[in-house]
Coordinates of C-alpha atoms in Angstrom, one line a residue:
M653 CA -5.6 -20.6 -1.3
L654 CA -7.7 -21.3 -4.4
G655 CA -8.5 -24.7 -3.1
S656 CA -10.1 -23.2 0.0
L657 CA -12.1 -20.8 -2.2
L658 CA -13.4 -23.6 -4.4
G659 CA -14.7 -25.5 -1.3
L660 CA -16.7 -22.6 0.1
A661 CA -20.3 -23.0 1.0
P662 CA -22.6 -20.3 -0.6
T663 CA -23.3 -18.7 2.8
Q664 CA -19.6 -17.9 3.5
S665 CA -18.2 -14.5 2.6
P666 CA -14.5 -14.5 2.8
A667 CA -12.2 -12.2 0.7
E668 CA -9.2 -13.7 -0.8
M669 CA -6.4 -12.3 -3.0
I670 CA -6.3 -14.6 -6.1
R671 CA -4.3 -14.7 -9.3
A672 CA -6.4 -13.1 -12.1
S673 CA -5.3 -16.0 -14.3
T674 CA -7.5 -18.3 -12.2
L675 CA -10.6 -16.3 -13.1
Y676 CA -12.4 -16.5 -16.4
M677 CA -14.7 -13.5 -17.2
I678 CA -17.6 -15.1 -19.0
D679 CA -19.1 -11.6 -19.6
G680 CA -18.9 -8.3 -18.0
D681 CA -20.8 -9.3 -14.8
T682 CA -20.2 -13.1 -14.7
A683 CA -17.0 -14.8 -13.6
A684 CA -15.9 -18.4 -13.3
I685 CA -13.3 -20.2 -11.2
G686 CA -13.1 -23.7 -12.5
E687 CA -16.6 -25.1 -12.8
L688 CA -18.0 -22.5 -10.3
R689 CA -19.8 -19.5 -11.8
Y690 CA -20.5 -16.2 -10.0
R691 CA -22.8 -13.3 -10.7
L692 CA -20.9 -10.2 -9.9
V693 CA -23.2 -8.0 -7.8
G694 CA -23.8 -4.2 -7.8
Y695 CA -23.9 -3.7 -11.5
D696 CA -25.4 -5.0 -14.8
T697 CA -23.7 -5.2 -18.2
P698 CA -25.4 -5.7 -21.5
E699 CA -26.1 -9.3 -22.6
T700 CA -23.9 -11.1 -25.0
Y701 CA -25.9 -14.3 -24.8
R702 CA -29.3 -13.7 -26.4
P703 CA -29.1 -9.9 -26.7
R704 CA -32.3 -8.1 -27.6
C705 CA -30.7 -5.8 -30.2
S706 CA -27.4 -5.3 -32.1
Y707 CA -26.5 -2.3 -29.9
E708 CA -26.8 -4.5 -26.7
K709 CA -24.7 -7.2 -28.3
A710 CA -21.9 -4.7 -29.3
L711 CA -21.9 -3.0 -25.9
G712 CA -22.0 -6.3 -24.1
E713 CA -18.9 -7.5 -26.1
A714 CA -17.1 -4.2 -25.3
A715 CA -18.0 -4.7 -21.6
T716 CA -16.7 -8.3 -21.6
K717 CA -13.5 -7.3 -23.3
R718 CA -12.9 -4.4 -20.9
A719 CA -13.7 -6.5 -17.8
R720 CA -11.2 -9.2 -19.0
E721 CA -8.5 -6.5 -19.6
L722 CA -9.0 -5.0 -16.2
V723 CA -8.9 -8.3 -14.4
Y724 CA -6.1 -9.9 -16.2
N725 CA -3.9 -6.8 -16.2
A726 CA -4.3 -6.5 -12.5
G727 CA -2.4 -9.7 -11.9
M728 CA -4.0 -10.2 -8.5
V729 CA -7.6 -9.4 -7.5
E730 CA -9.6 -9.5 -4.4
F731 CA -12.4 -12.1 -4.8
I732 CA -15.2 -11.8 -2.3
V733 CA -17.8 -14.6 -2.1
L734 CA -21.2 -13.3 -0.8
P735 CA -24.1 -15.2 0.7
G736 CA -26.8 -16.6 -1.5
R737 CA -27.3 -17.5 -5.2
D738 CA -29.0 -15.8 -8.1
K739 CA -32.0 -17.2 -9.9
Y740 CA -29.7 -19.3 -12.2
G741 CA -27.9 -20.9 -9.2
R742 CA -24.7 -18.9 -9.6
G743 CA -22.9 -17.8 -6.5
L744 CA -22.7 -14.1 -5.8
A745 CA -19.4 -12.3 -5.6
R746 CA -17.5 -9.1 -6.0
I747 CA -14.1 -8.5 -7.6
L748 CA -11.9 -5.7 -6.3
I749 CA -9.0 -4.4 -8.4
R750 CA -6.6 -2.4 -6.2
G751 CA -9.4 -1.9 -3.8
K752 CA -12.0 -0.7 -6.4
D753 CA -15.0 -2.8 -7.4
L754 CA -14.8 -4.0 -11.0
G755 CA -18.4 -2.8 -11.5
R756 CA -17.4 0.7 -10.5
H757 CA -14.7 0.7 -13.2
L758 CA -17.2 -0.5 -15.9
I759 CA -19.9 2.0 -14.7
G760 CA -17.4 4.8 -14.9
E761 CA -16.6 3.8 -18.5
R762 CA -20.3 3.6 -19.4
L763 CA -20.1 -0.1 -20.0
A764 CA -22.4 -1.0 -17.1
R765 CA -25.2 0.4 -14.9
P766 CA -25.7 0.2 -11.1
Y767 CA -28.0 -2.8 -10.4
N768 CA -29.1 -4.2 -7.1
G769 CA -31.8 -6.6 -8.1
G770 CA -35.3 -6.4 -9.6
R771 CA -36.2 -5.7 -13.2
R772 CA -33.3 -4.6 -15.4
Q773 CA -33.6 -1.7 -17.8
S774 CA -33.3 -2.4 -21.5
W775 CA -30.0 -1.6 -23.2
C776 CA -31.8 -1.3 -26.6
Q777 CA -32.8 2.2 -27.8

């Protein structure tokens, strides 16, 4: 199953149930499977790499920690590869935990904001 996921072209959009342990949550909205990195779409979390202020860094670390907890505690997640790539060359994807998008979990906990492209709002106050 994972082998087929790793071989996907960026234009394919299958959904696969995968073991959460095969995913590494780089931050709250970026995941990796092996060497492949994915920007999780539909939401934005604060930056942990080059944050603009200490508040953004702290909230970004909290979002990363919570995303990791949600994913790893789920055991199995639905991983959906979407067509296209972001401006950094990462694939685009969604992670569903028991049918609910990871971003929705984080937005509900005020660790993320809805985001569908364009200029992002600052997390700094």
